[in-house]
PDB file of C-alpha atoms in Angstrom:
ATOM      1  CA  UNK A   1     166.206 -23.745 180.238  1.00 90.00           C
ATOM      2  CA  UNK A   2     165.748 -20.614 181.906  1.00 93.00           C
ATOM      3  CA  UNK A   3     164.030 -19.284 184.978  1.00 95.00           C
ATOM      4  CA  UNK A   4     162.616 -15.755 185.502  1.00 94.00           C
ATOM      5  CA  UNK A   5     161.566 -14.181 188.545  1.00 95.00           C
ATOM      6  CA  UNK A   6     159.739 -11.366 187.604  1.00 95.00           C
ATOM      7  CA  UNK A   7     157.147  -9.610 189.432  1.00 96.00           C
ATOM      8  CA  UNK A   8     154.961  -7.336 188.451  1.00 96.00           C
ATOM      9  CA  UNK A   9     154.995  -4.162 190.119  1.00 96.00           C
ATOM     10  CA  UNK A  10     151.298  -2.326 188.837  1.00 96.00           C
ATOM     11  CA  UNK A  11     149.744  -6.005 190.744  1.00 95.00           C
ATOM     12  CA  UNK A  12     152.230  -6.610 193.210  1.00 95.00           C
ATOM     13  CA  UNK A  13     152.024  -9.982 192.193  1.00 95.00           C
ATOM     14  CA  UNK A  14     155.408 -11.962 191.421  1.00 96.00           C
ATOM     15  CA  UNK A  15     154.710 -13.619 187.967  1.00 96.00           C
ATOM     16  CA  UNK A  16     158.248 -16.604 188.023  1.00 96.00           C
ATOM     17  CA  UNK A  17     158.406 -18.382 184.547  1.00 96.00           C
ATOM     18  CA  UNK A  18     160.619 -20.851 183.222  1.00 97.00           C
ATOM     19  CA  UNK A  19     161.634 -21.045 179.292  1.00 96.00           C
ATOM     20  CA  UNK A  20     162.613 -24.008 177.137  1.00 97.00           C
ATOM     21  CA  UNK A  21     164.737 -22.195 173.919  1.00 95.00           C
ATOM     22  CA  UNK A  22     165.430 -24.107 171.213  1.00 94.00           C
ATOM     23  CA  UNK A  23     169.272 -25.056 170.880  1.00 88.00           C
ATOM     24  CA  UNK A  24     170.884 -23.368 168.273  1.00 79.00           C
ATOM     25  CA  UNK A  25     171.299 -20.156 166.208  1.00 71.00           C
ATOM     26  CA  UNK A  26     167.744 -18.158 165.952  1.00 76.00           C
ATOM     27  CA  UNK A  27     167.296 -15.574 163.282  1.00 75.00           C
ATOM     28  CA  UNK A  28     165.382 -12.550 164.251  1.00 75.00           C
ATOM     29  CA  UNK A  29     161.551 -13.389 164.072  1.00 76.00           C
ATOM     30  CA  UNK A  30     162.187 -17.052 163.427  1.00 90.00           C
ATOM     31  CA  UNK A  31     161.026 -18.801 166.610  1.00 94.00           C
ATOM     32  CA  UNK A  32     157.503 -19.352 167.590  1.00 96.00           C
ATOM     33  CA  UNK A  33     156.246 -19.041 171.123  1.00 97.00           C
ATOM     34  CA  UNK A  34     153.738 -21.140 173.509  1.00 98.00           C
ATOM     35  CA  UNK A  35     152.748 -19.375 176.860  1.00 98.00           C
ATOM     36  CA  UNK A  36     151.751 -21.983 178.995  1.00 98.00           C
ATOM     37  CA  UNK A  37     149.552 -21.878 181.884  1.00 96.00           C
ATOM     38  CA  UNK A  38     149.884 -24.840 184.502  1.00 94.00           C
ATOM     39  CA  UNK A  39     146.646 -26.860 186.426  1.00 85.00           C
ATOM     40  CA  UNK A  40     145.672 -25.356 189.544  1.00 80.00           C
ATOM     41  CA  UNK A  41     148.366 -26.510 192.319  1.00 81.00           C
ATOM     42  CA  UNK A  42     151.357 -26.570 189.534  1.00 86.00           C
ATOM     43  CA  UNK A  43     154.113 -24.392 189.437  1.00 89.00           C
ATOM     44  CA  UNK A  44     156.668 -23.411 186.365  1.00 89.00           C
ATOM     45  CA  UNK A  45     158.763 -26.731 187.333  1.00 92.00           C
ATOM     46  CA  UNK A  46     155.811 -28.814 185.562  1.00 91.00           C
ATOM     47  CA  UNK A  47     154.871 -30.064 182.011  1.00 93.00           C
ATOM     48  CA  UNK A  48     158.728 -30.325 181.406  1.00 95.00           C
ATOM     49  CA  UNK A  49     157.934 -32.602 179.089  1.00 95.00           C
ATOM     50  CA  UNK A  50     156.259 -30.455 176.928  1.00 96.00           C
ATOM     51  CA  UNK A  51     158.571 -27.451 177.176  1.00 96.00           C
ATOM     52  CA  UNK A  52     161.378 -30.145 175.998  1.00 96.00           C
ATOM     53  CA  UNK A  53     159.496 -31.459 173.464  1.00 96.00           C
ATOM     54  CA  UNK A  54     158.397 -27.556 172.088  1.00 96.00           C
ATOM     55  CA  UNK A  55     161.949 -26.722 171.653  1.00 96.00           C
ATOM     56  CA  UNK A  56     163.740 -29.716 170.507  1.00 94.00           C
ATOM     57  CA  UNK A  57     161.517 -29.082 167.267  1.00 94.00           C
ATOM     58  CA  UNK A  58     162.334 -25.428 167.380  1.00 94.00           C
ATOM     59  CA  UNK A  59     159.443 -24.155 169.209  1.00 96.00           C
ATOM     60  CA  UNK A  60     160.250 -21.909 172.654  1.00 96.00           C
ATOM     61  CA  UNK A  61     157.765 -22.465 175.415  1.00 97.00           C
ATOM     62  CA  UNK A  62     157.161 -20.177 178.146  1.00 97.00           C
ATOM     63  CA  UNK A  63     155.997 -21.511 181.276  1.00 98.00           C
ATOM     64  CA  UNK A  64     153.939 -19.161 183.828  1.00 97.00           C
ATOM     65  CA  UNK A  65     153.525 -20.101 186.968  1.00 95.00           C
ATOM     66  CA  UNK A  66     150.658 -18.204 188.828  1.00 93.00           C
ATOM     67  CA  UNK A  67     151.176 -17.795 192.225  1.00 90.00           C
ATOM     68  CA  UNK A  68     147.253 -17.333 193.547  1.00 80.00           C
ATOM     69  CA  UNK A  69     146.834 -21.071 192.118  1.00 82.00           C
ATOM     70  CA  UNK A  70     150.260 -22.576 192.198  1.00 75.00           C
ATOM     71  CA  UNK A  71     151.408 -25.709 194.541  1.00 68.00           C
ATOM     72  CA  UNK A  72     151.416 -23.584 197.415  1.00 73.00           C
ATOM     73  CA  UNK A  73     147.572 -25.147 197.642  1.00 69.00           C
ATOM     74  CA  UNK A  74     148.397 -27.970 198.464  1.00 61.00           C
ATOM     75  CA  UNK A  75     150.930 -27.064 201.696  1.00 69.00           C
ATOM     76  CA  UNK A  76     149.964 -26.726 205.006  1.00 63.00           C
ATOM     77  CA  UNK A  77     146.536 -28.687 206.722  1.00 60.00           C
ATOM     78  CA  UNK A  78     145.320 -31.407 204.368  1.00 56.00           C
ATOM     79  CA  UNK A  79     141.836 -30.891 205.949  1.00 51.00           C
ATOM     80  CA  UNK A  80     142.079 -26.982 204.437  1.00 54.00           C
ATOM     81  CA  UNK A  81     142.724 -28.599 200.924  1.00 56.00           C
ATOM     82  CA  UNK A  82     139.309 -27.704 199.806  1.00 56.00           C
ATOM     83  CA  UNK A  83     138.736 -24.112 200.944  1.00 58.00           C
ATOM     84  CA  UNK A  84     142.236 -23.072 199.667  1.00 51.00           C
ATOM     85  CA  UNK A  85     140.829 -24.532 196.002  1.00 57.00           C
ATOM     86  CA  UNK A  86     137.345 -22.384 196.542  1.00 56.00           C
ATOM     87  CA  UNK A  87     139.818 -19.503 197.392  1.00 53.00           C
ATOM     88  CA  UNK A  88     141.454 -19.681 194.016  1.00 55.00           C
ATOM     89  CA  UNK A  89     138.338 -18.868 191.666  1.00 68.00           C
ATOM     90  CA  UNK A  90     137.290 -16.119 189.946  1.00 73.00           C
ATOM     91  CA  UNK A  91     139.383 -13.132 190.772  1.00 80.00           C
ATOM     92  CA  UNK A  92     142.051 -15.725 190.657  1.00 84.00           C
ATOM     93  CA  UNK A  93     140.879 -16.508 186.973  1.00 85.00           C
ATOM     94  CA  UNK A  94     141.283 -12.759 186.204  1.00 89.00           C
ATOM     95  CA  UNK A  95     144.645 -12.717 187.537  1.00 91.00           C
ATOM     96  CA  UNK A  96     146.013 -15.391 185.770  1.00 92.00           C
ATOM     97  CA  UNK A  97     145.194 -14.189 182.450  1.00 94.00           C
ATOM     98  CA  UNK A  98     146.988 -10.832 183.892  1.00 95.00           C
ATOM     99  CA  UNK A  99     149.960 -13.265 184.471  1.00 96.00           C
ATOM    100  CA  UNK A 100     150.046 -14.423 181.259  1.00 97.00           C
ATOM    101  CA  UNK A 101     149.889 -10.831 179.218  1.00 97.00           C
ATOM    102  CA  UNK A 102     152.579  -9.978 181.448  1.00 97.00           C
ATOM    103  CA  UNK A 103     154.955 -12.693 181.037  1.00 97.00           C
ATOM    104  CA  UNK A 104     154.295 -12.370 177.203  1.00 97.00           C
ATOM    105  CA  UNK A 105     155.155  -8.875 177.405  1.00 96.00           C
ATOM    106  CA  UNK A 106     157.989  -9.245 179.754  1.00 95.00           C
ATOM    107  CA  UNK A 107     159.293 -12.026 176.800  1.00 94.00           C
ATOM    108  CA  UNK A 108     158.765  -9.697 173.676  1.00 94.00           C
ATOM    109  CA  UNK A 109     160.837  -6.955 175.742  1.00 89.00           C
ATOM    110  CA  UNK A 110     165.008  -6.288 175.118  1.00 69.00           C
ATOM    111  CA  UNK A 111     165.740  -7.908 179.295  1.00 69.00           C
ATOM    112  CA  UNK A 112     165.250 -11.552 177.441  1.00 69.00           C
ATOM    113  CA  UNK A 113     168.126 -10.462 174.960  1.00 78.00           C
ATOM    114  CA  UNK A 114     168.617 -11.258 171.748  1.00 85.00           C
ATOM    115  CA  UNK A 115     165.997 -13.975 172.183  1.00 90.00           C
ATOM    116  CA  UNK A 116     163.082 -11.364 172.152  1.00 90.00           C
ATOM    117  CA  UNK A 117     164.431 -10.342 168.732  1.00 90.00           C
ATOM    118  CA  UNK A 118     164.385 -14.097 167.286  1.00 93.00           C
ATOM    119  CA  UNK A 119     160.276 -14.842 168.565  1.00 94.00           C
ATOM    120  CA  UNK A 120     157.716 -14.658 165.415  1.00 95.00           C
ATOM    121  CA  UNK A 121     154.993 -12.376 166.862  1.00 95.00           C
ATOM    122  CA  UNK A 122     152.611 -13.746 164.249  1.00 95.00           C
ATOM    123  CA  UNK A 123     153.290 -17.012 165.536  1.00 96.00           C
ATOM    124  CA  UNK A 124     152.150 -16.864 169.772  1.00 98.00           C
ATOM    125  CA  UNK A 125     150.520 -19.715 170.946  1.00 98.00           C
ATOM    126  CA  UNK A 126     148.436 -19.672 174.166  1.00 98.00           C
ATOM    127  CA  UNK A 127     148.233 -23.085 175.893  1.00 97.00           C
ATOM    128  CA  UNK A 128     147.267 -24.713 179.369  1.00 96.00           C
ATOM    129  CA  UNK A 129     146.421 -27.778 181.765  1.00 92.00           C
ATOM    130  CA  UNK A 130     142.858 -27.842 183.113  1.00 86.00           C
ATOM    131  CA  UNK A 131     142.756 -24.544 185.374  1.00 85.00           C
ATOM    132  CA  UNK A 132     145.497 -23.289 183.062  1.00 91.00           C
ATOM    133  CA  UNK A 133     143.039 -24.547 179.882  1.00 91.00           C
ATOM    134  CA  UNK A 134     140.527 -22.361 181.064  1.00 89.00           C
ATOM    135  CA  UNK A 135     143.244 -19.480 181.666  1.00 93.00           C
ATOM    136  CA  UNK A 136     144.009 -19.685 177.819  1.00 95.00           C
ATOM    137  CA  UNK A 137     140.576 -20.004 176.704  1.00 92.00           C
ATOM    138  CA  UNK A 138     139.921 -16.221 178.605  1.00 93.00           C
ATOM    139  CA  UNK A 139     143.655 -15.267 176.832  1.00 96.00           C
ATOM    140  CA  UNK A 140     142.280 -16.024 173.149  1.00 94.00           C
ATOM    141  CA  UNK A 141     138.663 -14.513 172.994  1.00 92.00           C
ATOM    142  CA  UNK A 142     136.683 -16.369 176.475  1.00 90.00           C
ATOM    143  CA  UNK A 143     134.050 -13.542 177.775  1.00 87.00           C
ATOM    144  CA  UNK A 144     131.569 -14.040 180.775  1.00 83.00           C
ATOM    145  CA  UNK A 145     128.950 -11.417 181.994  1.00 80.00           C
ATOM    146  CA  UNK A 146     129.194 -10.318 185.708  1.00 76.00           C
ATOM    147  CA  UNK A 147     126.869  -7.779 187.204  1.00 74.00           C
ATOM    148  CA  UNK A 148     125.920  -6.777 183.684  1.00 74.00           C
ATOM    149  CA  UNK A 149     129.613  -5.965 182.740  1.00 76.00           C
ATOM    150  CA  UNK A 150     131.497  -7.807 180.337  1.00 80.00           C
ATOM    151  CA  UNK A 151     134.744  -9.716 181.613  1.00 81.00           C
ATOM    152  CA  UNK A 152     137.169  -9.811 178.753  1.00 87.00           C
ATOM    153  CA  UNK A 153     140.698 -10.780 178.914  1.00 91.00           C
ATOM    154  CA  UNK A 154     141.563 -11.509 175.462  1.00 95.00           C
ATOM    155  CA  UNK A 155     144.872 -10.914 174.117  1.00 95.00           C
ATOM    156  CA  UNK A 156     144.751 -10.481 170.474  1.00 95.00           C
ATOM    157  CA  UNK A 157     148.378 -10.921 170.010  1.00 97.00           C
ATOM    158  CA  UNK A 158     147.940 -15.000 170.030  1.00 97.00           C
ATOM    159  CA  UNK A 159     146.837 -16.408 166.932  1.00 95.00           C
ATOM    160  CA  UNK A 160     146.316 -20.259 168.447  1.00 95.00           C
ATOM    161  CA  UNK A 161     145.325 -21.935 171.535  1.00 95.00           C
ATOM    162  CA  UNK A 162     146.099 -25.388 173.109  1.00 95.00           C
ATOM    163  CA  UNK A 163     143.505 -26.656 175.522  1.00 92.00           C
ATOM    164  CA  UNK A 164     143.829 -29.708 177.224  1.00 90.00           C
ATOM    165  CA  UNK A 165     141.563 -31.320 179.781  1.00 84.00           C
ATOM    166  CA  UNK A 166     139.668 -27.954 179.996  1.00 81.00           C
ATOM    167  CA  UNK A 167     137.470 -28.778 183.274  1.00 76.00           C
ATOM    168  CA  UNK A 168     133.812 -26.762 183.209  1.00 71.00           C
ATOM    169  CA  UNK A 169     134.410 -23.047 182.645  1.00 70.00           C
ATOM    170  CA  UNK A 170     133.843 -21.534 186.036  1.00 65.00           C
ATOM    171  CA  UNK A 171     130.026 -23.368 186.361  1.00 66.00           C
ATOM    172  CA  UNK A 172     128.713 -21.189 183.137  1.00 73.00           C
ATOM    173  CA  UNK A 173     125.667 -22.285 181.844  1.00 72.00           C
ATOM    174  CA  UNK A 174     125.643 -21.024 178.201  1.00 77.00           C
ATOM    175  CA  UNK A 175     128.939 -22.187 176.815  1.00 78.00           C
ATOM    176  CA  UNK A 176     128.203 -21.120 173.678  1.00 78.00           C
ATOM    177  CA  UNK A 177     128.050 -16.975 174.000  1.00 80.00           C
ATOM    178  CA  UNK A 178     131.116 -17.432 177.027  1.00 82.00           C
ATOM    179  CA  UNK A 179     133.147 -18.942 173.410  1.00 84.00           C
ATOM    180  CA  UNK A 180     131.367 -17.326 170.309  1.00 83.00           C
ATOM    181  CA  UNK A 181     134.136 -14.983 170.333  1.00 87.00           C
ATOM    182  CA  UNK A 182     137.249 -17.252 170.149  1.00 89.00           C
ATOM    183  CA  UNK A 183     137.936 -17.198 166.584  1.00 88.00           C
ATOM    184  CA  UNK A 184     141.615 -18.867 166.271  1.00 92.00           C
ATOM    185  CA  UNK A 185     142.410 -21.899 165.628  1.00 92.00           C
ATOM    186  CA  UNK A 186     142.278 -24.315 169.026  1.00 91.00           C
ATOM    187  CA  UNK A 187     143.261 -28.113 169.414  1.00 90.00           C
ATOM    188  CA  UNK A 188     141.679 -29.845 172.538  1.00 87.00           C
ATOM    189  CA  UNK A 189     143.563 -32.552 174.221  1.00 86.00           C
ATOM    190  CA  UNK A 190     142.329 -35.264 177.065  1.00 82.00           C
ATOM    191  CA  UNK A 191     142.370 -38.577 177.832  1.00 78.00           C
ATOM    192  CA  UNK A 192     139.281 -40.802 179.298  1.00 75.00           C
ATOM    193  CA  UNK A 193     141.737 -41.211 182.259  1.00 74.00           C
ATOM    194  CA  UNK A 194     142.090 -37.889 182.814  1.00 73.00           C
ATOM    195  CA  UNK A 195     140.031 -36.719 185.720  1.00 70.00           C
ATOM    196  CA  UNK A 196     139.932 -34.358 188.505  1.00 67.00           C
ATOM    197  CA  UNK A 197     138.842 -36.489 191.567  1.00 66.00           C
ATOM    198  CA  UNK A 198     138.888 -34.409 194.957  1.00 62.00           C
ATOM    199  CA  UNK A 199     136.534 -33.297 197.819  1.00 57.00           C
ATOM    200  CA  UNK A 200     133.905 -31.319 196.210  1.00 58.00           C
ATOM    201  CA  UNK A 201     135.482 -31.224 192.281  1.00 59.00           C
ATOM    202  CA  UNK A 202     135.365 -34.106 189.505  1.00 60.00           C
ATOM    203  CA  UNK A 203     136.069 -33.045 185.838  1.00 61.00           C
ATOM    204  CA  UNK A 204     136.214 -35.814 183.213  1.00 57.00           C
ATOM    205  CA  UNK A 205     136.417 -36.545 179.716  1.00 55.00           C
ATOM    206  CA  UNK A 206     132.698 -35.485 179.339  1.00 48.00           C
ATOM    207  CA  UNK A 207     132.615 -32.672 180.995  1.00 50.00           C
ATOM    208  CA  UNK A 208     135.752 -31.599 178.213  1.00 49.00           C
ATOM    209  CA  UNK A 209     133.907 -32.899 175.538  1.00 51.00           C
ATOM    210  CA  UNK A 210     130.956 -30.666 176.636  1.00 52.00           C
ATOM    211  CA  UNK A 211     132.747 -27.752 176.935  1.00 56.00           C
ATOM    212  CA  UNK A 212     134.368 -28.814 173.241  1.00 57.00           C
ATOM    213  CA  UNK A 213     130.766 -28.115 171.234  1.00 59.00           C
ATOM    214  CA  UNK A 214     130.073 -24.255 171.105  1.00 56.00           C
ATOM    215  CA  UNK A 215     133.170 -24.112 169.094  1.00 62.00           C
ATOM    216  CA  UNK A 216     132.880 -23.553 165.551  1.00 58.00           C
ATOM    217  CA  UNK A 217     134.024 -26.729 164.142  1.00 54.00           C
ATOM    218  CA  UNK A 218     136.609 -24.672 161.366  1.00 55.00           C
ATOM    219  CA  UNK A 219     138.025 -23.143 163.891  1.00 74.00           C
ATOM    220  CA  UNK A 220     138.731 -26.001 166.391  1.00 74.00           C
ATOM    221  CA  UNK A 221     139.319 -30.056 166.779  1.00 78.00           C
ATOM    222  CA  UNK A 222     139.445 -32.520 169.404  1.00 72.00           C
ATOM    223  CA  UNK A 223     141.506 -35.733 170.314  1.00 76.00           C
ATOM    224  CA  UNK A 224     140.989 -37.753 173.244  1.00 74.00           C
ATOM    225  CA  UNK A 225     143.250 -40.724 174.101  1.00 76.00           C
ATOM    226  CA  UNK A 226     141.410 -43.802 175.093  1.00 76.00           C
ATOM    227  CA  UNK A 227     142.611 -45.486 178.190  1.00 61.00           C
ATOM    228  CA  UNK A 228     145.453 -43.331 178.359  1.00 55.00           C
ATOM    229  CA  UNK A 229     146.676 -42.264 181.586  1.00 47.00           C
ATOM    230  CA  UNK A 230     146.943 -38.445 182.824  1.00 46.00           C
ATOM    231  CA  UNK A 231     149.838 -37.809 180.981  1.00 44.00           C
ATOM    232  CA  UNK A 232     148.803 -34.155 181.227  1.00 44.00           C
ATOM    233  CA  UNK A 233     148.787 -34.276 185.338  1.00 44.00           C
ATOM    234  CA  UNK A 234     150.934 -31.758 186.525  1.00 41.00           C
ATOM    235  CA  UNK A 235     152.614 -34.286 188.495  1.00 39.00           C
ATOM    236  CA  UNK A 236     154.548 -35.804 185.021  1.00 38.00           C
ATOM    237  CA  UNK A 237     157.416 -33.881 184.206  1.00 35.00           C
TER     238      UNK A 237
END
């Protein structure tokens, strides 16, 4: 385990990460990579269990932690909760998938060492928590329409995605043209207990489920885990 603190000057944004390598001698271009992109109010510390998991089976797992939407939220007045979560929306989105294309690039460059050598670029995964989901839907095709102007922060260099809990993709109506042009492969991941339950925000399994059906159904496929409890909470690690 490893923990970066880069920042990224163009932004002057810091953009910290943390990375879970597989043990063991890597041969150049050998080791696939997940970028992962935490729940609003998470940080890199989280989803240790996943990172762990990743690389014990030879997979490396990048973990981004975004600073505009990071547990910082949840410091200070309780009763301010709320407005700092309005605060993070959609420039916030926007910057997040800049955090992500950064950290990737950052990775793939020689300051990582020999490990930038051993990652298969035709093997990058994108994958996130809730906020984060929606961060990696943007990274792997996502598009919305503002003020006539297409919003596009795709990053062609991942060939998957991993999207669990997705919560309602920033209140857009038509699903379906926001995700016609996601065409990798994506896996969806809840549980029924799974829900976002705060002042002014609830996201359950139907509102994932909803978001689920403008895929094409070659390109994408869906488990939810009855019962189960919020394993994917940024709180686990």
């Amino acid at each position: 385990m490893i923990d970066y603190d880069w920042v990224d000057s163009t932004r002057s944004r810091p953009v910290p990460a943390r990375l879970y390598w597989p043990m063991g001698p890597s041969l150049e271009g050998t080791v696939p990579l997940v970028v992962f992109s935490h729940g609003i109010g998470g940080s890199r510390q989280g989803y240790s269990y996943l990172g762990r998991h990743w690389s014990s089976h030879g997979v490396a797992s990048l973990h981004v932690q975004h600073v505009g939407s990071d547990a910082r939220l949840w410091s200070g007045n309780p009763f301010g909760v709320v407005g700092r979560l309005q605060a993070a929306q959609e420039q916030e989105a926007i910057a997040r998938a800049a955090d992500v294309r950064f950290a990737l690039d950052r990775m793939l460059l020689d300051e990582t060492g020999d490990r930038a050598g051993a990652v298969n670029r035709q093997r990058l995964i994108a994958a996130g928590h809730s906020y984060g989901a929606n961060t990696t839907l943007l990274m792997v095709g996502a598009e919305v329409v503002r003020d006539g102007q297409t919003i596009s922060s795709h990053d062609s260099r991942f060939t998957a995605g991993i999207i669990i809990s997705t919560p309602p993709f920033y209140n857009e109506p038509d699903l379906a043209a926001v995700l016609s042009k996601v065409a990798v492969p994506t896996i969806h991941v809840t549980a029924t207990e799974d829900v976002i339950e705060i002042p002014g925000y609830r996201s359950g399994v139907r509102i994932d489920w909803l978001s689920l059906r403008p895929f094409p159904t070659h390109t994408s496929c869906w488990q939810c885990f009855t019962a189960a409890p919020t394993a994917c909470s940024p709180t686990v690690r």
